[in-house]
Short mmCIF file of C-alpha atoms in Angstrom, two decimals:
data_model
loop_
_atom_site.label_atom_id
_atom_site.label_comp_id
_atom_site.label_asym_id
_atom_site.label_seq_id
_atom_site.Cartn_x
_atom_site.Cartn_y
_atom_site.Cartn_z
CA UNK A 1452 -73.94 23.47 22.04
CA UNK A 1453 -76.28 23.93 19.05
CA UNK A 1454 -79.72 25.31 18.33
CA UNK A 1455 -81.81 22.26 17.52
CA UNK A 1456 -85.24 23.53 16.47
CA UNK A 1457 -87.22 26.66 15.65
CA UNK A 1458 -90.13 26.65 18.12
CA UNK A 1459 -92.29 29.71 17.56
CA UNK A 1460 -92.61 33.28 16.36
CA UNK A 1461 -94.44 35.91 18.40
CA UNK A 1462 -96.55 38.48 16.58
CA UNK A 1463 -98.04 41.57 18.19
CA UNK A 1464 -101.71 42.20 17.44
CA UNK A 1465 -104.08 44.93 18.59
CA UNK A 1466 -107.38 43.04 18.30
CA UNK A 1467 -107.45 39.35 19.25
CA UNK A 1468 -110.91 38.79 17.77
CA UNK A 1469 -109.93 40.09 14.32
CA UNK A 1470 -106.64 38.21 14.46
CA UNK A 1471 -108.37 35.00 15.54
CA UNK A 1472 -110.67 35.25 12.52
CA UNK A 1473 -107.71 35.86 10.19
CA UNK A 1474 -105.33 33.18 11.47
CA UNK A 1475 -107.94 30.60 12.49
CA UNK A 1476 -110.77 30.95 9.98
CA UNK A 1477 -109.17 32.49 6.89
CA UNK A 1478 -105.73 30.83 7.04
CA UNK A 1479 -107.10 27.74 8.77
CA UNK A 1480 -104.40 27.36 11.44
CA UNK A 1481 -105.14 25.14 14.43
CA UNK A 1482 -105.50 26.96 17.74
CA UNK A 1483 -103.77 25.21 20.65
CA UNK A 1484 -103.86 25.54 24.44
CA UNK A 1485 -102.02 28.51 25.88
CA UNK A 1486 -101.00 28.26 29.57
CA UNK A 1487 -100.31 31.98 30.06
CA UNK A 1488 -102.45 34.62 31.79
CA UNK A 1489 -101.91 37.72 29.62
CA UNK A 1490 -104.07 38.11 26.46
CA UNK A 1491 -103.00 36.10 23.45
CA UNK A 1492 -103.65 33.10 21.20
CA UNK A 1493 -101.37 30.29 20.01
CA UNK A 1494 -101.59 28.43 16.69
CA UNK A 1495 -99.81 25.28 15.56
CA UNK A 1496 -98.54 24.44 12.06
CA UNK A 1497 -96.50 21.23 11.99
CA UNK A 1498 -93.83 21.55 14.69
CA UNK A 1499 -94.03 25.35 14.58
CA UNK A 1500 -96.21 27.72 16.62
CA UNK A 1501 -97.32 31.30 16.11
CA UNK A 1502 -97.92 33.18 19.34
CA UNK A 1503 -100.23 36.15 18.97
CA UNK A 1504 -99.70 38.63 21.78
CA UNK A 1505 -102.18 41.43 22.35
CA UNK A 1506 -100.56 44.84 22.48
CA UNK A 1507 -102.04 48.29 23.09
CA UNK A 1508 -100.46 49.50 19.86
CA UNK A 1509 -98.79 47.72 16.96
CA UNK A 1510 -96.16 49.81 15.20
CA UNK A 1511 -95.58 48.88 11.56
CA UNK A 1512 -92.04 48.45 10.29
CA UNK A 1513 -92.63 48.00 6.57
CA UNK A 1514 -89.75 49.31 4.47
CA UNK A 1515 -91.04 48.39 1.01
CA UNK A 1516 -94.67 49.25 0.22
CA UNK A 1517 -94.46 48.02 -3.38
CA UNK A 1518 -93.03 44.54 -2.79
CA UNK A 1519 -94.38 43.04 0.42
CA UNK A 1520 -92.01 40.08 0.29
CA UNK A 1521 -89.08 42.41 0.84
CA UNK A 1522 -90.32 43.19 4.34
CA UNK A 1523 -90.24 41.18 7.53
CA UNK A 1524 -92.67 38.26 7.15
CA UNK A 1525 -93.53 34.68 8.06
CA UNK A 1526 -93.83 32.08 5.30
CA UNK A 1527 -96.05 28.99 5.13
CA UNK A 1528 -96.02 26.20 2.58
CA UNK A 1529 -99.44 25.47 1.06
CA UNK A 1530 -100.56 22.69 -1.25
CA UNK A 1531 -103.00 24.78 -3.32
CA UNK A 1532 -102.34 28.50 -3.71
CA UNK A 1533 -105.44 29.02 -5.90
CA UNK A 1534 -107.60 27.77 -3.01
CA UNK A 1535 -106.17 30.50 -0.76
CA UNK A 1536 -106.55 33.16 -3.45
CA UNK A 1537 -110.26 32.29 -3.58
CA UNK A 1538 -110.63 32.37 0.23
CA UNK A 1539 -108.75 35.68 0.49
CA UNK A 1540 -110.83 37.26 -2.28
CA UNK A 1541 -114.09 36.05 -0.70
CA UNK A 1542 -113.01 37.62 2.61
CA UNK A 1543 -111.93 40.93 1.02
CA UNK A 1544 -108.31 40.38 2.04
CA UNK A 1545 -105.80 42.34 0.03
CA UNK A 1546 -102.88 40.24 -1.23
CA UNK A 1547 -99.95 40.61 -3.58
CA UNK A 1548 -98.55 37.92 -5.85
CA UNK A 1549 -94.82 37.31 -5.65
CA UNK A 1550 -92.97 39.46 -8.18
CA UNK A 1551 -90.35 36.72 -8.60
CA UNK A 1552 -92.69 34.52 -10.60
CA UNK A 1553 -92.83 31.87 -7.86
CA UNK A 1554 -96.18 30.38 -6.95
CA UNK A 1555 -96.47 32.54 -3.84
CA UNK A 1556 -98.46 35.44 -2.49
CA UNK A 1557 -98.17 37.88 0.38
CA UNK A 1558 -101.02 38.96 2.62
CA UNK A 1559 -101.43 41.34 5.54
CA UNK A 1560 -103.01 40.30 8.82
CA UNK A 1561 -105.37 42.85 10.45
CA UNK A 1562 -102.37 44.70 11.97
CA UNK A 1563 -100.28 44.80 8.79
CA UNK A 1564 -98.00 41.86 9.66
CA UNK A 1565 -97.05 40.15 6.39
CA UNK A 1566 -97.58 36.44 5.78
CA UNK A 1567 -96.28 34.56 2.73
CA UNK A 1568 -98.19 31.59 1.33
CA UNK A 1569 -95.90 29.56 -0.93
CA UNK A 1570 -96.90 26.59 -3.06
CA UNK A 1571 -93.85 24.39 -3.46
#
């Protein structure tokens, strides 16, 4: 028996409206149907989904405040990192460039979950 595919990651969020703006409008992910009854939103990127689940409280687990990439995070490939830098700046989203010199940046969602955008 073998694991054949990575299907989704679930992220806890405290405010679905703020998270929907971040993931849908700022990052531009496609929202997809969600057949569940409890509060949440699903997004699709290629064959991968992100499941946002509303929680009463989201407890941060960041261990490195200086280098965001050394914390738990999700990573997405992008074709134009400068485009996202412009969008993030226009939306007053704080981000951190990768300290490795790669063409990548790290951003926080409204609950402090870290997302990497990597131009390969």
